[in-house]
Amino acid sequence: MIKYALRAKLTIWSQLTCGKAHIYEKIAKKRLFVCIVAEESISEELEAAYVCKRRLEHLKEHAGTGTSESSASAVNLWRRRRLDRMLVEYFLRRGYYGAATRLAHRSDLRDLTNIDVFLVSREVERSLARRETAKCLAWCHDNRSKLRKLKSTMEFNLRIQEFVELVRADRRMEAVRHARKYFSSFEDDQLQDVQHCMALLAFPTSTELSPYKELLDENRWEKLVEQFRQENYRLFQLASQSVFTVALQAGLSALKTPYPLCSKTIIVNNRESRNASCPVCQESLNKLASSLPFAHCSQSRLVCTISGLPLNEHNQPMMLPNGYVYGEQSLEQMALDNNSQIICPKTKEVFPHQKIEKVFVM
């Protein structure tokens, strides 16, 4: 009896010991997981702090320049690097990753740009272009908490697209199982989309009925790529437009006057009528500036197209018989060089100096 009692106690003790060991093992695993997550978070924060420090130092380089000749060259160098930084970001947004990487390496700008963010997004965009959702879903999983705060619908739309592809492949039972697995916890504002998906099971893939035709549209993949791009910008607090685009638009708007757009036909058909020094008068930039507002100018400033000098009381505007107006100083110099003959730069007509008339601007 004593032996049986001892065996029972040993059995109970071993079971308790095994149970405690199992609990300790689970606690150790959880502790290890927490430590790994904490280390990753700390390393990410340290990396972000280093990037912020490096960019602040870059800004201080410009703030610390003086007015000497050496400082002027330093300012020009800093402005060149700023332009390169803008171009790197623009190239990344347009998909020219190779050019962006080479320019960033040549100008030592990797810490001053978001090139790593865009290189990660490139892989996701390429996978979506191949009609694959795995990498984008992994991206959603890695950033789930942040995307939830942004109220992102990226993962939901990916699951809808997976459902649509199963229906397109006539694997409708798998589509039903997919819906049960991923559509069971939808939000209230997603109910209608789920209903459309379930109703799609009853329609052929060649249906012309809306909204099921739109669900089967191949262009939905392009929309997913664009949505991912915008969600990625929001996640890393990036503007929807590059700094280069914003700066270019601001510059074009500051230089834009009614003349380039009003004389667009003349610009296209008669290249000599363009102002070579005006960026907005160039064909490519004129198209970019078409939707931009005009520059605010409370007072008009008249400029001689020959010399580029302003037309005022010291350089009065003078009109040729053909109607073209130029500065008095330029015409006087032209008359001295050509025996009192004036040659119109636009039409190449020749007029005597006595034929020019003074123009009064009201």
Short mmCIF file of C-alpha atoms in Angstrom, two decimals:
data_model
loop_
_atom_site.label_atom_id
_atom_site.label_comp_id
_atom_site.label_asym_id
_atom_site.label_seq_id
_atom_site.Cartn_x
_atom_site.Cartn_y
_atom_site.Cartn_z
CA MET A 1 0.00 0.00 0.00
CA ILE A 2 2.83 2.36 0.84
CA LYS A 3 4.44 1.63 -2.55
CA TYR A 4 1.20 2.39 -4.38
CA ALA A 5 0.80 5.63 -2.42
CA LEU A 6 4.37 6.68 -3.23
CA ARG A 7 3.87 5.88 -6.90
CA ALA A 8 0.67 7.94 -6.95
CA LYS A 9 2.42 10.87 -5.30
CA LEU A 10 5.32 10.62 -7.75
CA THR A 11 2.89 10.52 -10.67
CA ILE A 12 1.01 13.57 -9.41
CA TRP A 13 4.29 15.37 -8.75
CA SER A 14 5.61 14.59 -12.22
CA GLN A 15 2.37 15.80 -13.78
CA LEU A 16 2.52 19.03 -11.80
CA THR A 17 6.18 19.45 -12.71
CA CYS A 18 5.45 18.85 -16.40
CA GLY A 19 2.54 21.27 -16.25
CA LYS A 20 4.68 23.94 -14.62
CA ALA A 21 7.46 23.32 -17.13
CA HIS A 22 4.98 23.74 -19.97
CA ILE A 23 3.73 27.00 -18.45
CA TYR A 24 7.29 28.24 -17.95
CA GLU A 25 8.09 27.36 -21.55
CA LYS A 26 5.10 29.34 -22.83
CA ILE A 27 6.07 32.29 -20.64
CA ALA A 28 9.65 32.12 -21.91
CA LYS A 29 8.45 32.09 -25.54
CA LYS A 30 6.16 35.06 -24.95
CA ARG A 31 8.98 36.91 -23.19
CA LEU A 32 11.33 36.20 -26.09
CA PHE A 33 8.70 37.41 -28.58
CA VAL A 34 8.16 40.62 -26.59
CA CYS A 35 11.93 41.21 -26.45
CA ILE A 36 12.27 40.73 -30.21
CA VAL A 37 9.39 43.12 -30.93
CA ALA A 38 10.83 45.67 -28.49
CA GLU A 39 14.28 45.46 -30.09
CA GLU A 40 12.79 45.92 -33.56
CA SER A 41 10.77 48.93 -32.39
CA ILE A 42 13.80 50.48 -30.70
CA SER A 43 15.99 49.93 -33.77
CA GLU A 44 13.33 51.49 -36.02
CA GLU A 45 13.04 54.51 -33.72
CA LEU A 46 16.82 54.91 -33.59
CA GLU A 47 17.02 54.71 -37.36
CA ALA A 48 14.24 57.29 -37.72
CA ALA A 49 16.00 59.58 -35.23
CA TYR A 50 19.26 59.27 -37.17
CA VAL A 51 17.49 60.17 -40.43
CA CYS A 52 15.88 63.22 -38.77
CA LYS A 53 19.25 64.30 -37.38
CA ARG A 54 20.93 63.91 -40.77
CA ARG A 55 18.23 65.97 -42.50
CA LEU A 56 18.36 68.70 -39.86
CA GLU A 57 22.12 68.91 -40.35
CA HIS A 58 21.50 69.29 -44.08
CA LEU A 59 19.14 72.23 -43.42
CA LYS A 60 21.61 73.81 -40.97
CA GLU A 61 24.28 73.77 -43.69
CA HIS A 62 22.19 76.28 -45.65
CA ALA A 63 21.28 78.36 -42.58
CA GLY A 64 24.93 78.68 -41.55
CA THR A 65 26.18 80.16 -44.83
CA GLY A 66 27.29 83.79 -44.87
CA THR A 67 27.71 86.41 -47.61
CA SER A 68 31.36 85.86 -48.60
CA GLU A 69 32.48 84.45 -51.95
CA SER A 70 33.20 81.04 -50.42
CA SER A 71 29.77 81.10 -48.81
CA ALA A 72 28.18 81.83 -52.19
CA SER A 73 29.80 78.73 -53.68
CA ALA A 74 28.63 76.73 -50.65
CA VAL A 75 25.07 77.99 -51.17
CA ASN A 76 25.19 77.01 -54.85
CA LEU A 77 26.45 73.55 -53.90
CA TRP A 78 23.68 73.18 -51.31
CA ARG A 79 21.05 74.26 -53.85
CA ARG A 80 22.40 71.74 -56.32
CA ARG A 81 22.05 68.99 -53.74
CA ARG A 82 18.53 70.17 -52.97
CA LEU A 83 17.64 69.92 -56.66
CA ASP A 84 19.16 66.44 -56.83
CA ARG A 85 17.13 65.45 -53.76
CA MET A 86 13.94 66.69 -55.43
CA LEU A 87 14.80 64.80 -58.61
CA VAL A 88 15.50 61.57 -56.70
CA GLU A 89 12.07 61.70 -55.07
CA TYR A 90 10.42 62.57 -58.40
CA PHE A 91 12.15 59.64 -60.14
CA LEU A 92 11.06 57.29 -57.36
CA ARG A 93 7.43 58.37 -57.66
CA ARG A 94 7.52 57.96 -61.44
CA GLY A 95 9.04 54.48 -61.20
CA TYR A 96 12.57 55.31 -62.43
CA TYR A 97 14.21 53.43 -59.57
CA GLY A 98 17.53 52.83 -61.32
CA ALA A 99 18.05 56.50 -62.16
CA ALA A 100 16.99 57.53 -58.64
CA THR A 101 19.40 55.07 -57.01
CA ARG A 102 22.34 56.17 -59.17
CA LEU A 103 21.67 59.87 -58.57
CA ALA A 104 21.30 59.32 -54.81
CA HIS A 105 24.57 57.37 -54.72
CA ARG A 106 26.44 59.96 -56.80
CA SER A 107 25.26 62.91 -54.68
CA ASP A 108 25.38 61.03 -51.33
CA LEU A 109 21.66 61.63 -50.72
CA ARG A 110 20.46 58.26 -49.47
CA ASP A 111 19.90 59.53 -45.90
CA LEU A 112 18.13 62.64 -47.21
CA THR A 113 15.55 60.79 -49.29
CA ASN A 114 12.89 58.12 -48.75
CA ILE A 115 14.50 55.73 -51.20
CA ASP A 116 14.16 52.68 -48.91
CA VAL A 117 10.41 53.27 -48.57
CA PHE A 118 9.97 53.42 -52.33
CA LEU A 119 12.15 50.37 -52.97
CA VAL A 120 9.88 48.33 -50.70
CA SER A 121 6.78 49.69 -52.41
CA ARG A 122 8.29 48.84 -55.80
CA GLU A 123 8.23 45.13 -54.98
CA VAL A 124 4.61 45.33 -53.86
CA GLU A 125 3.56 47.28 -56.95
CA ARG A 126 5.30 44.80 -59.23
CA SER A 127 3.57 41.88 -57.53
CA LEU A 128 0.18 43.56 -57.96
CA ALA A 129 1.02 44.17 -61.63
CA ARG A 130 1.59 40.39 -61.91
CA ARG A 131 -1.90 39.81 -60.43
CA GLU A 132 -0.43 38.62 -57.11
CA THR A 133 -1.69 39.72 -53.68
CA ALA A 134 0.67 37.92 -51.29
CA LYS A 135 3.27 40.69 -50.90
CA CYS A 136 0.67 43.42 -50.54
CA LEU A 137 -1.19 41.38 -47.91
CA ALA A 138 2.10 40.87 -46.06
CA TRP A 139 2.63 44.64 -46.18
CA CYS A 140 -0.87 45.14 -44.77
CA HIS A 141 -0.14 42.65 -41.98
CA ASP A 142 3.15 44.36 -41.06
CA ASN A 143 1.43 47.75 -40.83
CA ARG A 144 -1.97 46.60 -39.61
CA SER A 145 -2.19 48.82 -36.53
CA LYS A 146 -1.20 51.97 -38.45
CA LEU A 147 -3.51 51.17 -41.35
CA ARG A 148 -6.38 50.60 -38.93
CA LYS A 149 -5.86 54.09 -37.52
CA LEU A 150 -5.92 55.46 -41.08
CA LYS A 151 -9.16 53.51 -41.73
CA SER A 152 -7.55 51.87 -44.74
CA THR A 153 -9.58 49.54 -46.98
CA MET A 154 -6.52 48.10 -48.72
CA GLU A 155 -6.72 44.60 -47.23
CA PHE A 156 -10.49 44.42 -47.74
CA ASN A 157 -10.15 45.35 -51.42
CA LEU A 158 -7.41 42.76 -51.87
CA ARG A 159 -9.68 40.07 -50.42
CA ILE A 160 -12.45 41.18 -52.77
CA GLN A 161 -10.06 40.88 -55.71
CA GLU A 162 -9.05 37.37 -54.63
CA PHE A 163 -12.74 36.47 -54.49
CA VAL A 164 -13.30 37.90 -57.97
CA GLU A 165 -10.36 35.97 -59.41
CA LEU A 166 -11.75 32.72 -57.98
CA VAL A 167 -15.10 33.45 -59.62
CA ARG A 168 -13.35 34.34 -62.88
CA ALA A 169 -11.58 30.97 -62.78
CA ASP A 170 -14.98 29.27 -62.18
CA ARG A 171 -13.89 28.04 -58.72
CA ARG A 172 -17.06 29.23 -57.06
CA MET A 173 -17.03 26.84 -54.09
CA GLU A 174 -13.55 28.05 -53.18
CA ALA A 175 -14.87 31.59 -53.54
CA VAL A 176 -17.63 30.79 -51.03
CA ARG A 177 -15.09 29.40 -48.55
CA HIS A 178 -12.92 32.46 -49.13
CA ALA A 179 -15.89 34.73 -48.38
CA ARG A 180 -16.73 32.85 -45.18
CA LYS A 181 -13.15 33.18 -44.00
CA TYR A 182 -12.44 36.83 -44.80
CA PHE A 183 -15.80 38.61 -45.16
CA SER A 184 -17.26 37.57 -41.82
CA SER A 185 -15.83 40.57 -39.96
CA PHE A 186 -16.61 43.35 -42.39
CA GLU A 187 -17.44 46.91 -41.37
CA ASP A 188 -20.91 48.42 -41.72
CA ASP A 189 -19.91 50.58 -44.68
CA GLN A 190 -18.54 47.48 -46.48
CA LEU A 191 -21.83 45.55 -46.40
CA GLN A 192 -22.87 46.61 -49.89
CA ASP A 193 -19.54 45.52 -51.39
CA VAL A 194 -19.87 42.11 -49.73
CA GLN A 195 -23.41 41.76 -51.07
CA HIS A 196 -22.23 42.56 -54.59
CA CYS A 197 -19.50 39.93 -54.27
CA MET A 198 -21.92 37.25 -53.13
CA ALA A 199 -24.39 38.13 -55.90
CA LEU A 200 -21.54 37.79 -58.41
CA LEU A 201 -21.64 34.02 -57.81
CA ALA A 202 -24.93 33.88 -59.70
CA PHE A 203 -23.68 35.70 -62.81
CA PRO A 204 -21.46 34.52 -65.67
CA THR A 205 -18.07 36.17 -66.10
CA SER A 206 -19.27 37.70 -69.37
CA THR A 207 -22.07 39.66 -67.71
CA GLU A 208 -22.71 43.23 -68.84
CA LEU A 209 -24.81 44.08 -65.79
CA SER A 210 -23.52 46.73 -63.41
CA PRO A 211 -21.93 46.58 -60.79
CA TYR A 212 -20.81 43.02 -61.54
CA LYS A 213 -19.21 44.03 -64.82
CA GLU A 214 -17.04 46.51 -62.90
CA LEU A 215 -16.03 43.83 -60.38
CA LEU A 216 -14.75 41.65 -63.24
CA ASP A 217 -12.93 44.51 -64.93
CA GLU A 218 -9.17 43.91 -65.33
CA ASN A 219 -8.51 47.59 -64.60
CA ARG A 220 -9.27 46.88 -60.93
CA TRP A 221 -5.66 45.71 -60.59
CA GLU A 222 -4.43 49.13 -61.72
CA LYS A 223 -6.74 50.74 -59.17
CA LEU A 224 -5.26 48.49 -56.48
CA VAL A 225 -1.76 49.62 -57.45
CA GLU A 226 -2.82 53.26 -57.24
CA GLN A 227 -4.58 52.70 -53.90
CA PHE A 228 -1.50 51.00 -52.48
CA ARG A 229 0.62 53.92 -53.64
CA GLN A 230 -1.64 56.45 -51.93
CA GLU A 231 -1.92 54.33 -48.76
CA ASN A 232 1.87 54.09 -48.65
CA TYR A 233 2.12 57.88 -48.90
CA ARG A 234 -0.36 58.27 -46.05
CA LEU A 235 1.40 55.65 -43.94
CA PHE A 236 4.75 57.48 -44.12
CA GLN A 237 3.12 60.94 -44.16
CA LEU A 238 4.33 61.75 -47.67
CA ALA A 239 2.59 64.31 -49.84
CA SER A 240 0.57 63.05 -52.80
CA GLN A 241 2.77 65.18 -55.11
CA SER A 242 6.54 65.33 -55.17
CA VAL A 243 8.36 68.45 -53.99
CA PHE A 244 9.81 68.84 -57.48
CA THR A 245 6.31 68.94 -59.02
CA VAL A 246 5.09 71.47 -56.46
CA ALA A 247 8.14 73.71 -56.98
CA LEU A 248 7.78 73.50 -60.76
CA GLN A 249 4.09 74.39 -60.62
CA ALA A 250 4.78 77.30 -58.27
CA GLY A 251 7.47 78.64 -60.59
CA LEU A 252 5.30 78.28 -63.70
CA SER A 253 2.39 79.98 -61.98
CA ALA A 254 4.63 82.88 -60.90
CA LEU A 255 5.77 83.38 -64.51
CA LYS A 256 2.47 82.69 -66.23
CA THR A 257 0.69 85.58 -67.93
CA PRO A 258 -2.31 85.59 -70.30
CA TYR A 259 0.04 85.96 -73.29
CA PRO A 260 1.37 82.38 -73.65
CA LEU A 261 -2.05 80.72 -73.53
CA CYS A 262 -3.82 83.37 -75.61
CA SER A 263 -1.21 82.98 -78.35
CA LYS A 264 -0.93 79.22 -78.18
CA THR A 265 -1.71 78.86 -81.91
CA ILE A 266 0.97 81.40 -82.76
CA ILE A 267 3.46 79.57 -80.56
CA VAL A 268 2.82 76.26 -82.32
CA ASN A 269 2.76 77.57 -85.89
CA ASN A 270 5.40 80.28 -85.63
CA ARG A 271 8.29 79.35 -83.38
CA GLU A 272 9.93 82.76 -83.83
CA SER A 273 7.10 84.38 -81.91
CA ARG A 274 8.12 82.63 -78.71
CA ASN A 275 9.98 84.35 -75.93
CA ALA A 276 13.09 82.22 -75.60
CA SER A 277 13.69 83.30 -72.00
CA CYS A 278 10.14 82.49 -70.84
CA PRO A 279 9.72 78.88 -69.60
CA VAL A 280 5.93 79.06 -69.93
CA CYS A 281 6.26 79.81 -73.66
CA GLN A 282 7.93 76.44 -74.25
CA GLU A 283 5.59 73.80 -75.68
CA SER A 284 6.04 71.13 -72.98
CA LEU A 285 5.88 73.52 -70.04
CA ASN A 286 3.02 75.45 -71.64
CA LYS A 287 0.91 72.29 -71.42
CA LEU A 288 1.82 71.86 -67.75
CA ALA A 289 0.91 75.47 -67.02
CA SER A 290 -2.45 75.39 -68.82
CA SER A 291 -4.43 74.55 -65.65
CA LEU A 292 -2.42 76.76 -63.29
CA PRO A 293 -3.56 80.24 -62.14
CA PHE A 294 -2.01 83.37 -63.58
CA ALA A 295 0.62 85.28 -61.64
CA HIS A 296 -0.77 88.12 -59.54
CA CYS A 297 0.46 91.37 -61.04
CA SER A 298 -1.15 94.62 -59.92
CA GLN A 299 0.97 96.68 -62.35
CA SER A 300 2.04 95.66 -65.84
CA ARG A 301 5.75 95.83 -66.66
CA LEU A 302 6.68 96.36 -70.31
CA VAL A 303 10.02 94.97 -71.47
CA CYS A 304 11.92 95.47 -74.71
CA THR A 305 12.22 92.13 -76.52
CA ILE A 306 15.56 93.15 -78.06
CA SER A 307 17.52 94.23 -74.98
CA GLY A 308 15.34 92.87 -72.18
CA LEU A 309 15.37 96.30 -70.50
CA PRO A 310 12.16 97.74 -69.04
CA LEU A 311 10.22 100.31 -71.05
CA ASN A 312 9.91 103.52 -69.01
CA GLU A 313 10.68 107.22 -69.20
CA HIS A 314 14.39 106.42 -69.72
CA ASN A 315 13.70 103.86 -72.44
CA GLN A 316 10.45 104.90 -74.08
CA PRO A 317 8.43 102.44 -76.18
CA MET A 318 8.66 103.16 -79.91
CA MET A 319 6.45 101.63 -82.63
CA LEU A 320 7.56 100.64 -86.12
CA PRO A 321 5.22 101.10 -89.12
CA ASN A 322 4.38 97.36 -89.02
CA GLY A 323 3.00 97.70 -85.48
CA TYR A 324 5.83 96.09 -83.47
CA VAL A 325 7.00 97.99 -80.38
CA TYR A 326 10.58 98.07 -79.07
CA GLY A 327 12.65 100.13 -76.67
CA GLU A 328 14.04 103.48 -77.80
CA GLN A 329 17.59 102.61 -76.74
CA SER A 330 17.66 99.43 -78.82
CA LEU A 331 16.28 101.18 -81.91
CA GLU A 332 18.73 104.08 -81.55
CA GLN A 333 21.65 101.65 -81.36
CA MET A 334 20.32 99.73 -84.35
CA ALA A 335 20.01 102.95 -86.37
CA LEU A 336 23.62 103.88 -85.56
CA ASP A 337 24.85 100.49 -86.75
CA ASN A 338 22.77 100.46 -89.98
CA ASN A 339 22.98 104.00 -91.39
CA SER A 340 19.70 105.19 -89.80
CA GLN A 341 17.88 102.05 -90.89
CA ILE A 342 15.74 99.97 -88.51
CA ILE A 343 15.44 96.22 -89.15
CA CYS A 344 12.46 94.63 -87.41
CA PRO A 345 13.71 91.51 -85.55
CA LYS A 346 10.37 89.76 -86.08
CA THR A 347 9.56 90.39 -89.75
CA LYS A 348 13.01 91.47 -91.04
CA GLU A 349 11.40 94.52 -92.65
CA VAL A 350 13.58 97.62 -93.03
CA PHE A 351 12.32 101.10 -92.10
CA PRO A 352 14.02 104.51 -91.93
CA HIS A 353 14.64 105.85 -88.47
CA GLN A 354 12.30 108.77 -89.07
CA LYS A 355 9.29 106.43 -89.45
CA ILE A 356 9.23 105.22 -85.84
CA GLU A 357 6.65 106.74 -83.52
CA LYS A 358 6.45 107.14 -79.77
CA VAL A 359 3.87 105.02 -77.93
CA PHE A 360 2.00 106.33 -74.89
CA VAL A 361 0.78 103.74 -72.38
CA MET A 362 -2.34 104.78 -70.47
#
